[in-house]
Structure formats: structure tokens, C-alpha cells
Amino acid sequence: MAVPSTTFVFILLLFTFFPPTHQTVSLSLSPTSLSKSGDSVLIQWSGIDSPSRLDWLGIYSPPSSHHDNFIGYKFLSSAPTWKSGSGSISLPLVNLRLNYSFRIFSWNESEVDPNHVDQDHNPLPGTAHLLATSDDELSFESGRVPDQIHLAYTDGDDEMRVMFVTPDGGERKVRYGQREDSLDDVVVARVGTYEREHMCDAPANNSIGWRDPGFIHDAVMTRLGKGVRYYYKVGSDSEGWSKTHSFVSRNEDSDETTAFMFGDMGTATPYATFLRTQDESVATVKWILRDVEALGEKPAFVSHIGDISYARGYSWLWDQFFSQIEPLASKLPYHVCIGNHEYDWPLQPWKPEWATMYGTDGGGECGVPYSLKFNMPGNSSEPTGTSAPATRNLYYSFDVGSVHFVYISTETNFVEGSKQLEFIKRDLEAVDRRKTPFVVVQGHRPMYTTSYERGDAPLRVKMLEHLEPLFVKNNVNLALWGHVHRYERFCQLVNYTCGSVGPIHVVIGMGGQDWQPIWEPRPDHPTDPVYPQPERSLYRGGEFGYTRLVATRKKLTLTYVGNHDGKVHDTVEILASGQVLGGSGAGGGGIKSVNIGSSGDAGVIRSSGESTFSWFVKGASVLVLGVFIGYVVGYISYSRKKAVPGSNWTPVKSEET
């Protein structure tokens, strides 16, 4: 039968403007089911006819997510064979309680949208050209077995809290005992969750950031012996049990105290996503686990003082964080206080006129995930001003061995007349120094720092007015702070003045977040602000890491351990009398330390015995060398930019704390 002329013309136009493609791209997974959270899947593809450096793999959960709502992405060019149109990528993935799917998109430089960018202002990939979707979805064999297990102290010396997450709200239990093969004690866990409408703003409450958080289970193991190793597992007979973990219980009769302390750690992801993630957090956890193994049968705990996961409204980063810390937090109590990236948003209930530093750092979470995923001692809370549950885990205290630890919130009200200030007053005045000769206070934003002093200056004025007098009056020995992503130790301070009274202030925000302030000029960054080191600052270190606190009734020692080598870079000792023994940096000697290199440097120790002339010569030499290196690096960078059109994004670090 003859084809009508109009139909022929239509078909001709269709093939002219929409030519058929013979490209068949295959995308496969191996295996299609992972045994547990954190295991790896091998993603393989082939058949891309004209591969581009910007072709990319999208990672989706749930599988029905819109193209733009990916969890993360990887450029196919990260595979060595990508130019052949085929390759593979291996990814460790956490259990989000829903399956994953994967998609490949074609993308080229002409389609880059400068307005669609990630936190570092790097263009986010476009989704206009879908090449392939994985035929299979990726699932987890563990199914409804609990994940994200973490411990915490309670208000009872003979108790230990354990929390975990499952995809359903069915009954789960904890079995525990002093023998791994005899977990005879059983406790049923409370269960709760939170909803999308509890989030106060985007991205936490929109389709990109929101993911179902699952159900959070909370149980307390009771009647524990003093300083005894206990074994435990969580789950149920019908849905499955976790593997068996163990911890050493608190011992109120012991005067020994061990704690691992840091702030601003975050989490690492095996893919790029909308936010900058914290690769250094992996090393922080690794070195602490090394120290935990060396403890043997001694109890210890972890203290993470604000800016916990840096999820900031992208909820799967909370899952990534808890999966990353589980090897540590299932062994030791994991204690936290709230930071700006858990809480702050424009309409937060407490935002006095002077508090100009509160913004959108919380990503619209309103503190809800932080408040429900942790359960710290005490019962502090503040209303959110919305339908969301009250913000919890704000201020509390507990004793471990010879130390009384106090946690405070710099994000909620602490001025005269507030519930928090009344708590701090009562708590410090009630400390029995015969039992706990040392007092350590911890909060997120620092009372003293030599970095970004302008940004938080109004807050620090109020801290000096309302908090410092209490610290001095009650002989607080040590005040630990985060927020600034460096390590910095001060002398004993009262109103910016060194003396023989007042706490030693230490900034320990070097747990993992990779934006850090600049303390010395760099030839390739001539316009960056520089923060000179005043006399009150005794040691500044640019190495990521953590601090280790060890105390007896006679002496408290705080050491700063660096991530690049796992070694001690600074130490300070405090006697029970209050006397401070001269702190020493890496290599000991004459105490004044300034970091002049990248974040991987351990710090350069300056001995007071070296002549001014010698330092002048060395300084001039370093400056000349720095200018030369800067010229070479700048030339190479310029050449590379000309040779490679904007396909390799360079992170641009914003001034974020």
C-alpha cells in the first residue's frame, strides 16, 4: 500500500531532527546484593561510542529518585579505561534502608551551568542525556538487621546506653553479658523517628535533601559491674541480630580517666555530592581505633564537640557518618555537643540582636536529627518554635575517674537568666574536688581563638561576660572548643591576659573539616587574610587529628596527635594543685610553635635560644624560596588550565566554619 505523501514527509523530518542512535550502553552491578553496610559494589559499563571526560555515573536511593536527586556522582573518567567507552568503578555504600540504582549520563562542556554548582562552586553535572540505567537494583542481605550502633553514658554509673537504626519500627532488643557466649540479660529498646515536616527549611525538607531516616532505637543496659568488659548484640529473632560487640563499663572507684577529644570531624564519601565532605575524618577514626586497641581492659570515651556529620540537610550524610564511626562508637561511649552545622537557621528561637553570627549553617535541620540520633545524659532541651521536637543534648555533665566533664551549648541561650547558665552555675559549684580534682568544660564556638576573631566577636564578648567568671571562680582547669578547624593551645587566661589562674583554653576543631584558616602568608594566595600569633597563643598546629586526655588524681595530660603520622605534636600537663607544667610541642624545647605549611605539616618549632639574626636569614631564605615556588606553581597551574578546558573542577574553599 502506498504511503501518503504527508506521512512520508513527517517521517523524513523525524529522522532529520531526531536521528536514530545505535549506541547501546550496558550498565551492570556485581554483586547485586551486599552483605552489610559499607561493603563495595563493582559497577561496570560498556558501549559508549564517543566517551566524554564529563560523562558521569549517578548514584540513586531510592531507585525511583528524579534524575536531579542523586545521592552522589562519579565521573567515568576516574576509570583508567574510560576512553575505550567501557570501564568499572568500585564503591563502598552504606545501607540507606532502600535499594540503590545507578544511571550513566552524557555531559559536555557546552552544557555546564555556572549557576548549578556545589558548595565549592564546582558545576554539578547535568542530566539531560541519559545513556543507561542499571537493570538490577542494589540491595542489602542484612535486610532489617540494625545499623549505626553507638554507645553513650547515662546519668547512672552502672549503665550504658546503646542506640541503633532499623528500617521499621518493630520491637528490637539488646542482649548482653560478661561472656560472649552467654548474653543472658535482655532489655527492650524504645523506638522513635522524625518526619519531613519536622525539618524547618531546605534542603532538609525538600526532595533533594530529605530521605527517610528509618527508626531510631534506644536501650539502656543496667546493673553493670565496675570496669568490666561486657559483650552485647542488638536486634530480634525474627528480623536478625547484629554481630556481637563489646565495651568496658565505667568504674567510679578508679581515678584513671581516658578520653579522645576533637571537634568538626564530619564524614567521608566515596563519591562527590552537593556538599564538601571530610576525607580526613577517616584517618581520625583510624588512629583513635589504634589507641583503643592499646587500652586493653581500661574504659574510655569519645568527645566530639560540635559540627558532627556536616550533613546540613542532606540526610544520607548522617547515615554515612554513623556507619563510619560504628567501629569506634560500638566500643566506646560517643559524646557530643551541638554546633552551628547541626542547628543554626534564620528563625531559630534564640537569636538576640548582638548574635549576628547565626545563619543557615544547619541546612534546615533545626537540630532535629542531632536531637534524636543521640541521647546524652541530663534532660536539657529548648523548643524549636515549630512543630519539630525540642532541641536536646544541649548541656550536661558527668564524672569519669578523676575528671568532671561539662558540655555546654554555644548555639542556645547562655546569658544571665537562661536555664543553661543556671545549670552551669549549679554544676560547677557542686563539684567535689576530692573525688574529681580536675574540671574540663567543652563547647563548640571558642571563647578564645586567633582565627576569625571578627566573625564571632559579639558571641565571645558575651561568653567572657557570662561564662568566664564562672570558670575562673570555680577553678575550671581546661576549656576545649571547636569551630575553628585547627589546633591551638593558649596559656591560662583571664580576659585575654596570661597568668597563674584561669583555664587553659585549647581549640581542637581539627577532626576532619578541610577548610582551615591561614596563619602565614603564601606566595600563591597574596590576598588571603593572615592571623598573627599573639603571645597568649602558645602553640598552633595545622595538622588534622585529635587530642588524647589521660588523667589520674595527681595529673591531667592532654596530647595532640596528628593524622599524618599518628604521633604526638603537642603536650600540656596540669597538676591537681592547678599548676601547669610547661607544654611542649613536637620535639619539645622552646614551646612557641607556628605552622607555616599546608594542612599536612606538623608545625615548625621555634627555640627561644636562636638568635634574631639567624631567624632573619632563615626567614629571608624561606621568603625567596616561597616566591620562586609560587611562580613555578602558578605557571604550571596556568599552563594546565589552558591545556584542559574546565573539566577538572578545582575546589574553591569558602570561609566556612
XYZ file of C-alpha atoms in Angstrom:
657
model
C 0.000 0.000 0.000
C 1.393 3.440 -0.922
C 2.499 5.685 1.939
C 0.692 9.072 1.893
C 2.987 11.926 0.971
C 2.291 13.797 4.219
C 3.277 10.749 6.283
C 6.486 10.346 4.276
C 7.405 13.980 4.834
C 6.729 13.607 8.597
C 8.947 10.520 8.836
C 11.707 12.271 6.872
C 11.593 15.263 9.210
C 11.558 12.982 12.258
C 14.736 11.209 11.117
C 16.353 14.528 10.172
C 15.881 16.239 13.519
C 15.893 13.111 15.736
C 18.303 10.691 14.052
C 18.214 7.139 15.399
C 21.100 6.152 17.624
C 22.696 2.752 17.543
C 24.517 3.335 20.825
C 23.569 0.653 23.331
C 25.260 1.228 26.666
C 25.229 -1.590 29.184
C 25.444 -0.991 32.927
C 25.780 -3.899 35.364
C 26.390 -4.498 39.076
C 28.414 -7.149 40.857
C 27.142 -8.289 43.256
C 23.529 -7.122 43.224
C 23.207 -7.636 46.976
C 25.732 -6.520 49.601
C 26.025 -8.482 52.825
C 26.311 -5.439 55.094
C 26.550 -1.666 55.203
C 29.885 -0.413 53.936
C 30.588 -3.286 51.555
C 31.570 -2.483 47.961
C 29.756 -2.958 44.659
C 31.552 -3.145 41.306
C 29.769 -1.053 38.679
C 30.732 -1.904 35.076
C 29.741 -0.269 31.789
C 30.489 -0.659 28.089
C 29.265 0.536 24.699
C 29.781 4.312 24.934
C 30.568 5.315 21.319
C 32.048 8.772 21.882
C 33.081 8.970 25.534
C 33.489 12.426 27.067
C 35.624 13.367 30.030
C 32.432 14.645 31.676
C 30.299 11.512 31.273
C 29.213 10.521 34.752
C 27.670 7.841 36.917
C 24.778 8.860 39.156
C 24.067 7.047 42.439
C 20.398 6.956 43.489
C 18.473 5.818 46.551
C 15.583 5.187 46.412
C 15.788 3.909 42.816
C 12.729 5.957 41.855
C 14.507 9.271 42.585
C 14.309 12.002 39.954
C 17.438 12.354 37.804
C 18.486 15.526 39.649
C 18.060 13.963 43.091
C 21.160 11.788 43.119
C 22.967 10.805 46.316
C 26.291 11.343 44.608
C 28.193 11.010 41.362
C 31.484 9.827 39.870
C 32.958 10.888 36.545
C 33.565 7.864 34.317
C 36.972 9.351 33.532
C 38.065 8.219 37.012
C 38.310 4.718 35.474
C 41.605 4.130 33.620
C 39.882 2.595 30.559
C 37.161 5.241 30.127
C 38.391 6.368 26.681
C 37.509 2.936 25.294
C 33.863 3.506 26.188
C 33.960 0.886 28.908
C 35.232 0.622 32.452
C 34.362 -0.048 36.058
C 34.154 1.745 39.400
C 34.106 0.099 42.846
C 32.078 1.908 45.518
C 31.578 1.093 49.214
C 27.973 2.028 50.041
C 26.070 2.342 53.297
C 22.652 0.836 53.883
C 20.044 3.590 53.467
C 17.223 1.082 54.127
C 16.113 1.371 50.491
C 17.722 -0.084 47.363
C 20.186 1.772 45.135
C 20.114 2.202 41.365
C 22.709 3.682 39.005
C 22.485 5.764 35.823
C 25.021 6.987 33.272
C 24.640 10.393 31.666
C 26.479 12.092 28.840
C 27.579 15.660 29.561
C 29.873 18.119 27.789
C 31.493 21.472 28.465
C 28.968 23.455 26.412
C 26.210 22.355 28.816
C 27.931 23.433 32.033
C 25.593 25.673 34.033
C 27.608 28.123 36.182
C 24.537 28.686 38.353
C 24.066 24.991 39.211
C 27.029 24.384 41.494
C 28.086 22.528 44.622
C 29.356 24.044 47.867
C 32.803 24.633 46.337
C 31.237 26.401 43.337
C 32.092 23.494 41.060
C 29.397 22.825 38.411
C 27.027 19.975 39.241
C 26.589 17.549 36.340
C 23.612 17.841 34.006
C 21.018 15.116 33.488
C 19.693 15.914 30.007
C 21.267 12.920 28.234
C 20.625 9.564 29.890
C 22.740 6.784 28.377
C 21.928 3.812 30.603
C 20.182 2.662 33.769
C 21.269 -0.384 35.751
C 18.938 -3.302 35.060
C 19.333 -4.511 38.626
C 18.869 -2.629 41.862
C 21.425 -2.977 44.645
C 20.060 -4.354 47.930
C 21.492 -5.444 51.285
C 21.301 -9.027 52.550
C 21.278 -7.766 56.128
C 17.744 -6.522 55.471
C 16.290 -5.378 58.776
C 19.366 -6.049 60.904
C 20.314 -2.917 62.913
C 22.990 -0.493 61.704
C 24.693 2.634 63.077
C 25.287 1.217 66.577
C 26.698 3.700 69.089
C 27.091 3.865 72.869
C 26.748 6.664 75.439
C 26.941 7.120 79.177
C 23.760 7.812 81.118
C 23.285 9.551 84.484
C 23.855 6.193 86.182
C 27.382 4.973 86.862
C 26.304 1.341 86.360
C 24.590 1.886 82.997
C 25.421 2.089 79.301
C 23.130 3.344 76.554
C 23.109 1.815 73.063
C 21.339 3.314 70.041
C 20.862 1.931 66.531
C 18.743 2.273 63.384
C 16.429 -0.139 61.540
C 14.096 0.321 58.527
C 10.968 -0.491 60.574
C 9.576 0.313 63.994
C 9.198 -3.283 65.146
C 10.432 -4.416 68.548
C 14.191 -4.760 68.944
C 16.176 -5.862 71.980
C 19.657 -5.764 73.417
C 21.224 -8.942 74.762
C 24.311 -8.504 76.939
C 26.545 -10.280 79.425
C 30.117 -10.764 80.593
C 30.691 -13.737 78.308
C 30.352 -13.630 74.543
C 28.586 -16.996 74.529
C 26.223 -16.111 77.372
C 24.245 -12.921 76.689
C 21.584 -13.620 79.283
C 20.484 -10.082 80.186
C 17.848 -8.620 77.859
C 16.329 -5.142 77.524
C 13.726 -3.919 75.030
C 14.630 -0.713 73.148
C 12.426 2.353 72.862
C 11.813 3.395 69.251
C 11.159 6.717 67.568
C 11.668 8.652 64.333
C 11.140 12.080 62.800
C 9.272 13.274 59.733
C 9.915 15.511 56.779
C 7.606 18.221 58.136
C 9.813 18.468 61.245
C 12.589 19.945 59.118
C 12.415 23.737 59.041
C 13.967 24.616 55.718
C 15.611 23.419 52.511
C 17.459 21.285 51.638
C 16.470 19.241 54.707
C 12.779 19.277 53.829
C 12.880 19.111 50.030
C 13.206 16.280 47.541
C 16.968 16.628 47.160
C 17.936 16.551 50.826
C 15.210 14.516 52.508
C 15.476 10.749 52.872
C 13.562 8.572 55.323
C 15.740 8.358 58.475
C 14.455 4.920 59.471
C 13.613 4.138 63.086
C 15.936 5.024 65.953
C 16.108 2.506 68.792
C 17.370 3.400 72.267
C 18.082 0.950 75.107
C 19.957 1.114 78.423
C 21.993 -1.780 79.787
C 21.788 -1.692 83.606
C 23.402 -3.187 86.741
C 26.841 -3.245 85.171
C 29.894 -4.152 87.206
C 32.695 -1.617 87.646
C 35.326 -1.619 84.924
C 34.118 -4.908 83.438
C 34.094 -5.903 79.768
C 30.575 -6.624 78.527
C 29.509 -8.230 75.278
C 26.272 -7.287 73.525
C 24.269 -7.528 70.312
C 21.110 -5.767 69.139
C 18.162 -6.917 67.032
C 15.490 -9.604 67.227
C 14.972 -13.261 66.475
C 12.503 -12.505 63.683
C 14.470 -9.759 61.879
C 18.046 -10.729 62.722
C 20.800 -9.719 65.115
C 23.869 -7.559 64.737
C 27.276 -9.070 65.276
C 28.476 -9.134 68.882
C 30.272 -6.012 70.130
C 31.914 -5.246 73.481
C 32.771 -2.344 75.786
C 34.378 -1.774 79.188
C 31.965 -0.285 81.747
C 32.637 2.837 83.781
C 34.475 2.385 87.091
C 33.623 5.044 89.664
C 36.241 3.644 92.070
C 39.102 4.229 89.648
C 40.959 7.512 89.484
C 42.103 6.881 85.887
C 40.476 8.751 83.011
C 40.997 8.368 79.256
C 39.165 10.320 76.570
C 39.627 11.000 72.849
C 38.509 14.529 72.002
C 38.049 16.630 68.863
C 35.552 18.808 67.037
C 34.361 19.368 63.475
C 35.081 15.880 62.119
C 32.334 15.116 59.598
C 32.378 12.122 57.298
C 33.941 10.950 54.042
C 32.022 9.715 50.995
C 33.337 7.567 48.123
C 31.636 9.909 45.632
C 31.156 13.624 45.015
C 27.913 15.162 46.235
C 26.287 18.554 46.810
C 28.483 19.361 49.810
C 32.176 19.122 50.556
C 32.818 16.023 52.645
C 35.665 15.381 55.049
C 38.234 12.859 53.818
C 40.496 13.478 56.827
C 37.813 12.063 59.135
C 38.826 8.562 58.026
C 42.336 8.992 59.447
C 40.993 10.471 62.687
C 38.873 7.378 63.327
C 41.724 5.080 62.278
C 44.259 6.473 64.762
C 41.792 6.564 67.641
C 40.963 2.907 66.980
C 44.690 2.174 67.233
C 44.760 3.836 70.664
C 41.629 1.982 71.761
C 43.271 -1.355 70.968
C 46.218 -0.355 73.147
C 43.916 0.387 76.120
C 43.145 -3.250 76.747
C 40.616 -3.505 79.590
C 40.594 0.189 80.539
C 37.414 2.225 79.963
C 37.474 5.354 77.792
C 35.099 7.547 75.826
C 34.972 9.840 72.778
C 34.097 13.543 72.886
C 33.024 15.205 69.611
C 32.324 18.855 70.380
C 30.058 20.102 67.616
C 29.778 20.052 63.827
C 29.171 16.338 63.886
C 28.332 14.949 60.425
C 28.164 18.150 58.346
C 25.017 16.722 56.738
C 23.473 20.210 56.659
C 20.160 18.984 55.323
C 21.391 16.110 53.095
C 20.201 13.294 55.290
C 22.175 10.408 53.766
C 25.342 12.045 55.151
C 24.077 11.252 58.668
C 23.885 7.589 57.623
C 27.389 7.816 56.173
C 28.695 9.368 59.401
C 27.221 6.762 61.748
C 28.427 3.944 59.513
C 31.933 5.429 59.606
C 32.089 5.817 63.388
C 30.380 2.496 64.260
C 33.683 0.565 64.629
C 34.630 3.138 67.286
C 31.266 4.124 68.786
C 30.199 0.497 69.286
C 33.241 0.092 71.592
C 33.349 3.455 73.412
C 30.647 5.883 74.557
C 30.408 8.628 71.909
C 29.558 12.015 73.424
C 28.619 15.174 71.562
C 27.597 18.794 71.962
C 25.735 20.890 69.432
C 27.452 23.035 66.791
C 26.319 25.594 64.263
C 26.082 22.989 61.500
C 23.581 20.933 63.484
C 21.298 23.766 64.464
C 21.582 27.272 63.067
C 18.885 28.668 60.786
C 17.446 32.180 60.320
C 14.385 31.785 62.573
C 15.990 29.889 65.435
C 14.246 30.779 68.736
C 17.281 32.393 70.406
C 18.845 34.970 68.144
C 19.487 38.188 70.083
C 20.317 41.397 68.255
C 24.016 41.032 69.007
C 24.175 37.450 67.666
C 24.964 38.283 64.053
C 26.864 35.021 63.526
C 23.800 32.749 63.394
C 22.810 31.902 59.803
C 21.794 28.932 57.638
C 24.605 26.591 58.692
C 22.207 23.822 59.775
C 20.785 23.306 56.293
C 17.218 23.485 57.602
C 17.579 20.593 60.056
C 16.520 22.630 63.133
C 18.702 20.367 65.256
C 16.200 17.511 64.878
C 18.484 14.706 63.586
C 21.102 15.673 66.191
C 18.497 15.658 68.965
C 17.031 12.240 68.134
C 20.048 10.316 66.846
C 21.917 10.977 70.118
C 20.742 10.771 73.728
C 23.165 12.412 76.131
C 22.904 12.466 79.963
C 20.666 15.028 81.634
C 17.436 16.342 80.177
C 18.347 19.727 78.682
C 16.110 20.928 75.857
C 14.836 24.061 74.154
C 11.733 24.470 71.953
C 12.308 24.804 68.216
C 9.475 27.249 67.638
C 7.986 24.849 65.081
C 6.139 21.533 65.150
C 9.514 19.810 65.395
C 10.576 18.045 68.602
C 12.509 20.159 71.091
C 16.255 20.506 70.595
C 18.025 18.219 73.053
C 21.544 17.265 74.174
C 22.451 20.902 74.848
C 24.220 20.926 78.220
C 25.060 18.150 80.658
C 27.893 16.743 82.764
C 29.307 13.503 84.132
C 32.286 12.184 86.088
C 34.821 9.728 84.745
C 37.634 8.770 87.104
C 39.335 11.910 88.381
C 37.710 14.342 85.918
C 34.371 16.165 85.905
C 33.312 16.864 82.296
C 30.848 19.637 81.427
C 29.272 20.095 77.965
C 27.652 23.401 77.001
C 25.788 24.849 74.005
C 27.123 27.973 72.314
C 24.133 27.950 69.929
C 21.381 28.404 72.505
C 20.875 30.870 75.342
C 23.699 31.027 77.909
C 23.408 34.608 79.205
C 22.087 35.736 82.586
C 18.589 34.408 83.307
C 18.879 31.411 80.976
C 18.344 27.815 82.055
C 21.769 26.904 80.720
C 23.637 29.482 82.782
C 21.809 28.334 85.906
C 22.814 24.751 85.124
C 26.473 25.706 84.657
C 26.490 27.646 87.950
C 24.938 24.819 89.957
C 27.039 22.161 88.289
C 30.421 23.816 88.804
C 29.652 24.782 92.390
C 28.663 21.197 93.227
C 31.889 19.546 92.004
C 33.629 17.510 94.707
C 37.307 18.235 94.031
C 38.348 15.454 96.417
C 36.685 12.980 94.071
C 37.329 14.757 90.750
C 40.253 17.165 91.169
C 40.030 18.218 87.504
C 37.207 20.035 85.698
C 37.011 20.156 81.888
C 34.420 22.295 80.057
C 33.610 21.749 76.377
C 31.601 23.753 73.854
C 31.632 24.410 70.125
C 32.424 28.074 69.404
C 35.639 29.144 71.167
C 35.902 31.756 73.864
C 39.476 32.373 72.665
C 40.950 31.940 69.186
C 43.394 33.809 66.964
C 41.404 32.981 63.806
C 38.282 34.782 62.578
C 38.039 36.856 65.695
C 35.682 39.316 63.993
C 33.021 36.839 62.905
C 32.139 35.544 66.352
C 33.305 38.603 68.286
C 29.845 39.542 69.677
C 29.393 35.981 70.946
C 32.806 35.949 72.609
C 32.033 39.216 74.375
C 29.006 37.548 75.962
C 30.989 34.403 76.785
C 33.616 36.500 78.552
C 30.885 38.377 80.414
C 28.701 35.440 81.493
C 30.840 32.270 81.343
C 34.450 33.192 82.061
C 33.780 34.470 85.607
C 32.156 31.133 86.450
C 35.091 29.220 85.014
C 37.601 31.287 86.983
C 35.630 31.290 90.234
C 35.208 27.501 90.143
C 38.785 26.732 89.048
C 37.992 25.102 85.711
C 41.267 23.550 84.557
C 40.680 23.100 80.852
C 38.255 24.615 78.302
C 38.045 22.810 74.958
C 36.462 24.325 71.847
C 35.890 23.505 68.182
C 34.547 25.589 65.263
C 37.972 26.731 64.035
C 39.468 23.832 62.097
C 42.883 23.938 63.685
C 44.605 23.042 66.938
C 45.591 25.969 69.158
C 46.668 25.973 72.813
C 46.666 29.078 75.000
C 48.169 29.966 78.350
C 45.990 30.193 81.460
C 43.743 33.085 80.507
C 41.529 35.645 82.182
C 40.278 38.462 79.960
C 42.948 37.855 77.295
C 45.715 38.031 79.908
C 48.112 35.196 80.745
C 48.607 34.405 84.422
C 48.643 31.697 87.045
C 44.840 31.448 87.315
C 42.078 30.683 84.841
C 41.533 27.734 82.499
C 43.868 26.666 79.750
C 41.878 27.167 76.551
C 42.508 24.755 73.657
C 40.855 24.812 70.225
C 40.532 21.236 68.923
C 38.448 21.676 65.746
C 40.944 19.754 63.596
C 38.965 16.476 63.447
C 38.375 16.467 59.693
C 36.710 19.502 58.114
C 39.166 20.597 55.457
C 38.669 24.345 55.334
C 41.228 25.925 57.639
C 42.377 29.485 58.395
C 45.675 30.828 57.112
C 48.254 31.811 59.685
C 51.187 32.688 57.453
C 51.269 34.376 54.016
C 51.533 32.123 50.992
C 53.013 33.309 47.676
C 50.125 31.830 45.665
C 47.409 33.397 47.894
C 48.547 37.022 48.376
C 45.061 38.341 49.196
C 44.159 35.770 51.875
C 43.896 37.182 55.403
C 46.738 36.384 57.786
C 46.297 35.846 61.512
C 49.445 36.672 63.505
C 50.212 34.629 66.611
C 49.985 36.697 69.810
C 51.894 35.842 72.978
C 48.866 34.229 74.632
C 48.812 31.566 71.893
C 51.495 29.055 72.884
C 51.059 26.507 70.131
C 49.266 26.445 66.792
C 49.204 23.309 64.661
C 47.895 22.783 61.147
C 47.792 19.009 61.342
C 44.415 17.275 61.330
C 43.986 14.888 64.237
C 42.570 14.617 67.754
C 43.525 15.101 71.380
C 44.027 12.388 73.960
C 43.271 13.142 77.595
C 44.766 10.917 80.294
C 44.355 11.743 83.980
C 44.916 10.386 87.468
C 44.185 12.153 90.758
C 47.610 13.788 90.574
C 47.972 14.904 86.960
C 45.988 15.530 83.768
C 47.812 15.279 80.444
C 46.395 16.488 77.116
C 48.237 15.490 73.957
C 47.607 16.493 70.346
C 48.002 13.577 67.910
C 48.463 14.280 64.196
C 46.752 12.296 61.466
C 49.619 12.123 59.003
C 51.853 10.100 61.327
C 49.779 9.215 64.414
C 52.389 10.848 66.653
C 52.142 13.426 69.431
C 52.711 17.018 68.275
C 51.935 18.940 71.462
C 51.520 18.166 75.158
C 50.374 20.086 78.209
C 50.246 18.786 81.805
C 48.141 20.102 84.684
C 48.726 19.064 88.280
C 45.883 18.588 90.771
C 47.199 21.677 92.582
C 46.368 23.707 89.479
C 49.986 24.182 88.492
C 50.638 23.920 84.753
C 53.799 22.184 83.650
C 55.339 23.808 80.583
C 53.683 22.447 77.471
C 55.916 21.133 74.761
C 55.353 20.830 71.043
C 56.757 18.226 68.691
C 60.377 17.766 69.634
C 59.973 19.570 72.971
C 62.154 22.577 73.623
C 61.155 26.130 73.494
C 57.410 25.961 73.160
C 56.496 28.673 70.646
C 55.186 26.899 67.533
C 53.884 28.256 64.274
C 52.621 26.195 61.351
C 53.801 27.680 58.062
C 52.933 24.881 55.687
C 49.970 23.010 54.353
C 47.493 21.076 56.438
C 49.816 18.108 56.371
C 52.671 19.816 58.235
C 53.315 19.014 61.873
C 54.370 22.561 62.758
C 57.737 24.259 62.985
C 59.170 24.621 66.484
C 60.970 27.848 67.279
C 63.503 27.653 70.096
C 63.927 30.786 72.207
C 67.689 30.267 72.182
C 68.172 31.011 68.483
C 69.387 34.491 67.520
C 67.214 37.109 65.816
C 69.752 37.405 63.027
C 69.639 33.669 62.397
C 65.866 33.783 62.122
C 66.079 36.820 59.863
C 68.380 34.962 57.462
C 66.191 31.861 57.566
C 63.050 33.938 57.077
C 64.533 35.751 54.081
C 65.606 32.442 52.562
C 62.151 30.947 53.050
C 60.545 34.038 51.517
C 62.774 33.927 48.405
C 62.192 30.184 48.033
C 58.458 30.691 48.561
C 58.275 33.348 45.833
C 60.150 31.087 43.426
C 57.958 28.079 44.185
C 54.857 30.262 43.910
C 55.988 31.433 40.455
C 56.608 27.863 39.278
C 53.316 26.559 40.709
C 51.438 29.483 39.211
C 52.985 28.921 35.786
C 52.195 25.192 35.859
C 48.652 25.874 37.024
C 48.173 28.445 34.235
C 49.548 26.037 31.626
C 47.248 23.248 32.804
C 44.208 25.491 32.712
C 44.990 26.420 29.116
C 45.596 22.805 28.132
C 42.473 21.337 29.775
C 39.144 23.138 29.314
C 37.153 23.430 32.561
C 36.544 19.727 33.011
C 38.602 19.196 36.147
C 36.939 21.235 38.850
C 39.201 22.833 41.444
C 37.601 23.145 44.904
C 37.203 26.754 45.985
C 37.216 26.872 49.779
C 34.743 29.334 51.208
C 35.323 30.922 54.607
C 33.224 28.345 56.399
C 33.434 27.258 59.994
